[in-house]
PDB file of C-alpha atoms and ligand atoms in Angstrom:
ATOM      1  CA  UNK A 286      33.648 -51.672 -12.531  1.00  0.00           C
ATOM      2  CA  UNK A 287      33.145 -52.499  -8.899  1.00  0.00           C
ATOM      3  CA  UNK A 288      35.777 -51.160  -6.183  1.00  0.00           C
ATOM      4  CA  UNK A 289      36.735 -53.354  -2.988  1.00  0.00           C
ATOM      5  CA  UNK A 290      36.662 -51.932   0.197  1.00  0.00           C
ATOM      6  CA  UNK A 291      38.360 -53.753   2.932  1.00  0.00           C
ATOM      7  CA  UNK A 292      37.816 -53.023   6.598  1.00  0.00           C
ATOM      8  CA  UNK A 293      40.521 -53.942   9.147  1.00  0.00           C
ATOM      9  CA  UNK A 294      40.102 -53.718  13.219  1.00  0.00           C
ATOM     10  CA  UNK A 295      42.732 -51.972  14.991  1.00  0.00           C
ATOM     11  CA  UNK A 296      41.928 -54.146  18.237  1.00  0.00           C
ATOM     12  CA  UNK A 297      43.170 -52.428  21.822  1.00  0.00           C
ATOM     13  CA  UNK A 298      43.113 -53.938  25.098  1.00  0.00           C
ATOM     14  CA  UNK A 299      45.439 -53.829  28.333  1.00  0.00           C
ATOM     15  CA  UNK A 300      47.105 -50.918  26.318  1.00  0.00           C
ATOM     16  CA  UNK A 301      47.996 -52.740  23.660  1.00  0.00           C
ATOM     17  CA  UNK A 302      46.851 -53.682  19.916  1.00  0.00           C
ATOM     18  CA  UNK A 303      46.322 -56.702  18.677  1.00  0.00           C
ATOM     19  CA  UNK A 304      48.044 -58.051  15.088  1.00  0.00           C
ATOM     20  CA  UNK A 305      47.666 -61.017  12.893  1.00  0.00           C
ATOM     21  CA  UNK A 306      50.488 -62.525  11.165  1.00  0.00           C
ATOM     22  CA  UNK A 307      49.208 -63.612   7.520  1.00  0.00           C
ATOM     23  CA  UNK A 308      49.539 -67.193   6.382  1.00  0.00           C
ATOM     24  CA  UNK A 309      48.374 -66.240   2.632  1.00  0.00           C
ATOM     25  CA  UNK A 310      49.291 -65.515  -0.219  1.00  0.00           C
ATOM     26  CA  UNK A 311      53.064 -66.007  -0.364  1.00  0.00           C
ATOM     27  CA  UNK A 312      53.764 -62.776  -0.690  1.00  0.00           C
ATOM     28  CA  UNK A 313      52.154 -61.429   2.305  1.00  0.00           C
ATOM     29  CA  UNK A 314      52.771 -64.507   4.522  1.00  0.00           C
ATOM     30  CA  UNK A 315      54.728 -63.778   7.480  1.00  0.00           C
ATOM     31  CA  UNK A 316      53.942 -59.979   7.338  1.00  0.00           C
ATOM     32  CA  UNK A 317      51.636 -58.367  10.399  1.00  0.00           C
ATOM     33  CA  UNK A 318      48.240 -56.643   9.505  1.00  0.00           C
ATOM     34  CA  UNK A 319      45.390 -55.700  11.377  1.00  0.00           C
ATOM     35  CA  UNK A 320      42.511 -58.251  10.796  1.00  0.00           C
ATOM     36  CA  UNK A 321      39.849 -57.519   8.588  1.00  0.00           C
ATOM     37  CA  UNK A 322      38.412 -58.516   4.929  1.00  0.00           C
ATOM     38  CA  UNK A 323      36.306 -57.424   2.076  1.00  0.00           C
ATOM     39  CA  UNK A 324      32.891 -55.644   2.794  1.00  0.00           C
ATOM     40  CA  UNK A 325      29.920 -57.549   1.370  1.00  0.00           C
ATOM     41  CA  UNK A 326      27.225 -55.760  -0.430  1.00  0.00           C
ATOM     42  CA  UNK A 327      24.417 -54.547   2.020  1.00  0.00           C
ATOM     43  CA  UNK A 328      27.093 -54.532   4.825  1.00  0.00           C
ATOM     44  CA  UNK A 329      27.979 -51.415   6.795  1.00  0.00           C
ATOM     45  CA  UNK A 330      31.842 -51.375   7.410  1.00  0.00           C
ATOM     46  CA  UNK A 331      30.894 -51.669  11.116  1.00  0.00           C
ATOM     47  CA  UNK A 332      28.821 -55.147  10.313  1.00  0.00           C
ATOM     48  CA  UNK A 333      31.625 -56.036   8.221  1.00  0.00           C
ATOM     49  CA  UNK A 334      34.165 -55.727  10.856  1.00  0.00           C
ATOM     50  CA  UNK A 335      32.072 -57.419  12.923  1.00  0.00           C
ATOM     51  CA  UNK A 336      32.110 -60.396  10.805  1.00  0.00           C
ATOM     52  CA  UNK A 337      35.356 -60.699   9.694  1.00  0.00           C
ATOM     53  CA  UNK A 338      36.835 -60.637  13.277  1.00  0.00           C
ATOM     54  CA  UNK A 339      34.463 -63.371  14.522  1.00  0.00           C
ATOM     55  CA  UNK A 340      35.245 -65.235  11.604  1.00  0.00           C
ATOM     56  CA  UNK A 341      39.056 -64.709  11.395  1.00  0.00           C
ATOM     57  CA  UNK A 342      39.464 -64.362  15.559  1.00  0.00           C
ATOM     58  CA  UNK A 343      36.571 -66.104  17.224  1.00  0.00           C
ATOM     59  CA  UNK A 344      35.374 -62.746  19.201  1.00  0.00           C
ATOM     60  CA  UNK A 345      32.675 -60.576  19.213  1.00  0.00           C
ATOM     61  CA  UNK A 346      33.606 -56.900  19.165  1.00  0.00           C
ATOM     62  CA  UNK A 347      32.043 -52.924  19.542  1.00  0.00           C
ATOM     63  CA  UNK A 348      33.283 -50.985  16.952  1.00  0.00           C
ATOM     64  CA  UNK A 349      34.490 -47.794  17.247  1.00  0.00           C
ATOM     65  CA  UNK A 350      35.872 -44.889  15.450  1.00  0.00           C
ATOM     66  CA  UNK A 351      37.754 -44.937  12.119  1.00  0.00           C
ATOM     67  CA  UNK A 352      41.184 -44.088  12.011  1.00  0.00           C
ATOM     68  CA  UNK A 353      41.618 -41.081   9.761  1.00  0.00           C
ATOM     69  CA  UNK A 354      43.888 -42.314   7.235  1.00  0.00           C
ATOM     70  CA  UNK A 355      42.129 -44.424   4.509  1.00  0.00           C
ATOM     71  CA  UNK A 356      44.717 -46.258   2.345  1.00  0.00           C
ATOM     72  CA  UNK A 357      43.878 -46.343  -1.244  1.00  0.00           C
ATOM     73  CA  UNK A 358      46.873 -48.462  -2.999  1.00  0.00           C
ATOM     74  CA  UNK A 359      45.672 -48.720  -6.692  1.00  0.00           C
ATOM     75  CA  UNK A 360      42.545 -47.963  -8.362  1.00  0.00           C
ATOM     76  CA  UNK A 361      39.290 -49.671  -7.162  1.00  0.00           C
ATOM     77  CA  UNK A 362      40.736 -50.857  -3.846  1.00  0.00           C
ATOM     78  CA  UNK A 363      40.274 -48.435  -0.418  1.00  0.00           C
ATOM     79  CA  UNK A 364      41.197 -50.030   3.269  1.00  0.00           C
ATOM     80  CA  UNK A 365      39.543 -48.041   6.436  1.00  0.00           C
ATOM     81  CA  UNK A 366      41.271 -49.205   9.779  1.00  0.00           C
ATOM     82  CA  UNK A 367      38.513 -49.098  12.638  1.00  0.00           C
ATOM     83  CA  UNK A 368      39.125 -49.063  15.950  1.00  0.00           C
ATOM     84  CA  UNK A 369      37.482 -52.117  18.028  1.00  0.00           C
ATOM     85  CA  UNK A 370      37.034 -53.382  21.887  1.00  0.00           C
ATOM     86  CA  UNK A 371      36.851 -56.908  22.609  1.00  0.00           C
ATOM     87  CA  UNK A 372      33.069 -57.767  24.079  1.00  0.00           C
ATOM     88  CA  UNK A 373      33.273 -61.458  24.268  1.00  0.00           C
ATOM     89  CA  UNK A 374      36.069 -64.388  23.747  1.00  0.00           C
ATOM     90  CA  UNK A 375      39.836 -64.929  23.524  1.00  0.00           C
ATOM     91  CA  UNK A 376      40.862 -64.111  20.209  1.00  0.00           C
ATOM     92  CA  UNK A 377      42.394 -67.124  18.197  1.00  0.00           C
ATOM     93  CA  UNK A 378      44.594 -67.231  14.964  1.00  0.00           C
ATOM     94  CA  UNK A 379      41.686 -69.162  13.316  1.00  0.00           C
ATOM     95  CA  UNK A 380      42.900 -67.605   9.537  1.00  0.00           C
ATOM     96  CA  UNK A 381      46.365 -66.409  10.089  1.00  0.00           C
ATOM     97  CA  UNK A 382      49.362 -67.437  11.563  1.00  0.00           C
ATOM     98  CA  UNK A 383      49.347 -66.309  14.530  1.00  0.00           C
ATOM     99  CA  UNK A 384      48.493 -63.247  16.768  1.00  0.00           C
ATOM    100  CA  UNK A 385      50.466 -61.095  19.306  1.00  0.00           C
ATOM    101  CA  UNK A 386      49.418 -58.136  21.447  1.00  0.00           C
ATOM    102  CA  UNK A 387      51.882 -55.322  20.536  1.00  0.00           C
ATOM    103  CA  UNK A 388      52.608 -51.512  22.455  1.00  0.00           C
ATOM    104  CA  UNK A 389      53.941 -48.931  20.285  1.00  0.00           C
ATOM    105  CA  UNK A 390      58.075 -50.199  20.794  1.00  0.00           C
ATOM    106  CA  UNK A 391      57.027 -53.415  19.660  1.00  0.00           C
ATOM    107  CA  UNK A 392      55.357 -51.803  16.340  1.00  0.00           C
ATOM    108  CA  UNK A 393      58.063 -50.004  15.664  1.00  0.00           C
ATOM    109  CA  UNK A 394      60.274 -52.403  15.738  1.00  0.00           C
ATOM    110  CA  UNK A 395      57.877 -54.737  13.264  1.00  0.00           C
ATOM    111  CA  UNK A 396      57.733 -52.071  11.027  1.00  0.00           C
ATOM    112  CA  UNK A 397      61.438 -51.453  11.108  1.00  0.00           C
ATOM    113  CA  UNK A 398      62.177 -54.757  10.060  1.00  0.00           C
ATOM    114  CA  UNK A 399      59.826 -54.592   6.820  1.00  0.00           C
ATOM    115  CA  UNK A 400      57.245 -57.250   8.567  1.00  0.00           C
ATOM    116  CA  UNK A 401      53.950 -54.953   8.062  1.00  0.00           C
ATOM    117  CA  UNK A 402      51.704 -55.740   5.468  1.00  0.00           C
ATOM    118  CA  UNK A 403      52.896 -52.656   2.849  1.00  0.00           C
ATOM    119  CA  UNK A 404      49.020 -51.388   2.750  1.00  0.00           C
ATOM    120  CA  UNK A 405      49.079 -51.287   6.927  1.00  0.00           C
ATOM    121  CA  UNK A 406      51.942 -49.269   7.071  1.00  0.00           C
ATOM    122  CA  UNK A 407      50.164 -46.051   6.493  1.00  0.00           C
ATOM    123  CA  UNK A 408      48.358 -46.753   9.823  1.00  0.00           C
ATOM    124  CA  UNK A 409      51.336 -47.127  11.790  1.00  0.00           C
ATOM    125  CA  UNK A 410      51.292 -43.270  13.030  1.00  0.00           C
ATOM    126  CA  UNK A 411      47.872 -43.185  14.053  1.00  0.00           C
ATOM    127  CA  UNK A 412      48.307 -46.483  15.816  1.00  0.00           C
ATOM    128  CA  UNK A 413      51.665 -45.386  17.830  1.00  0.00           C
ATOM    129  CA  UNK A 414      49.543 -42.555  19.195  1.00  0.00           C
ATOM    130  CA  UNK A 415      47.061 -44.316  20.313  1.00  0.00           C
ATOM    131  CA  UNK A 416      48.942 -46.611  21.648  1.00  0.00           C
ATOM    132  CA  UNK A 417      51.175 -44.136  23.506  1.00  0.00           C
ATOM    133  CA  UNK A 418      47.896 -42.951  25.432  1.00  0.00           C
ATOM    134  CA  UNK A 419      46.128 -45.870  26.471  1.00  0.00           C
TER     135      UNK A 419
HETATM  136  N1  DCP B  13      44.381 -56.238   3.009  1.00  0.00           N
HETATM  137  C1  DCP B  13      45.418 -55.191   3.883  1.00  0.00           C
HETATM  138  N2  DCP B  13      45.412 -54.927   4.876  1.00  0.00           N
HETATM  139  C2  DCP B  13      44.860 -55.912   6.098  1.00  0.00           C
HETATM  140  C3  DCP B  13      43.929 -56.529   5.350  1.00  0.00           C
HETATM  141  C4  DCP B  13      43.630 -57.066   3.959  1.00  0.00           C
HETATM  142  O1  DCP B  13      46.250 -55.230   2.987  1.00  0.00           O
HETATM  143  N3  DCP B  13      44.597 -55.370   7.259  1.00  0.00           N
HETATM  144  C5  DCP B  13      44.121 -56.850   1.626  1.00  0.00           C
HETATM  145  C6  DCP B  13      44.607 -58.207   1.428  1.00  0.00           C
HETATM  146  C7  DCP B  13      44.150 -58.732   0.527  1.00  0.00           C
HETATM  147  C8  DCP B  13      43.074 -57.705   0.448  1.00  0.00           C
HETATM  148  O2  DCP B  13      43.009 -56.473   1.666  1.00  0.00           O
HETATM  149  O3  DCP B  13      44.331 -57.860  -0.741  1.00  0.00           O
HETATM  150  C9  DCP B  13      41.615 -58.614   1.392  1.00  0.00           C
HETATM  151  O4  DCP B  13      41.886 -59.139   2.293  1.00  0.00           O
HETATM  152  P1  DCP B  13      41.980 -60.482   3.160  1.00  0.00           P
HETATM  153  O5  DCP B  13      42.123 -61.685   1.861  1.00  0.00           O
HETATM  154  O6  DCP B  13      42.343 -60.699   4.364  1.00  0.00           O
HETATM  155  O7  DCP B  13      40.039 -60.866   2.777  1.00  0.00           O
HETATM  156  P2  DCP B  13      39.377 -61.544   2.969  1.00  0.00           P
HETATM  157  O8  DCP B  13      38.913 -62.225   4.384  1.00  0.00           O
HETATM  158  O9  DCP B  13      37.709 -60.511   2.825  1.00  0.00           O
HETATM  159  O10 DCP B  13      39.129 -62.066   1.541  1.00  0.00           O
HETATM  160  P3  DCP B  13      39.151 -63.860   1.094  1.00  0.00           P
HETATM  161  O11 DCP B  13      38.009 -64.423   1.438  1.00  0.00           O
HETATM  162  O12 DCP B  13      39.127 -63.448  -0.191  1.00  0.00           O
HETATM  163  O13 DCP B  13      40.723 -64.061   1.824  1.00  0.00           O
END
């Protein structure tokens, strides 16, 4: 049985975190996430994140350290979030409904409102801690 690994980018700039609003599937549409996608065979996590953020945001990123929380919502699915910074390009919502730069309070408010993709909620404490020191 093959398992699916998803990498998601925690992109920081100017003291804020970039989040993206999903357009699909219907049960996730309108909710905010760290942008990313599935690691393809032969790719490292870092390769996959660079490719996904190029495809989804049209930016080049440099990849940093992963968050410590690995999300395993069910057997065969694992999500890893990795810190990244934009090297070139201005992010555009190529596949998402919208993009937003948030500070710690914005992120907490979105979570309290039930507007964060369920799998990504586990990363919020670590993201908030990072934002507080950005
Ligand atoms: N996912 C998530 N949180 C994220 C990113 C993804 O919970 N921050 C989930 C949603 C999907 C799965 O991971 O169930 C794969 O995400 P995408 O659809 O964004 O990934 P791809 O772009 O690789 O998939 P596809 O090309 O199939 O649309």
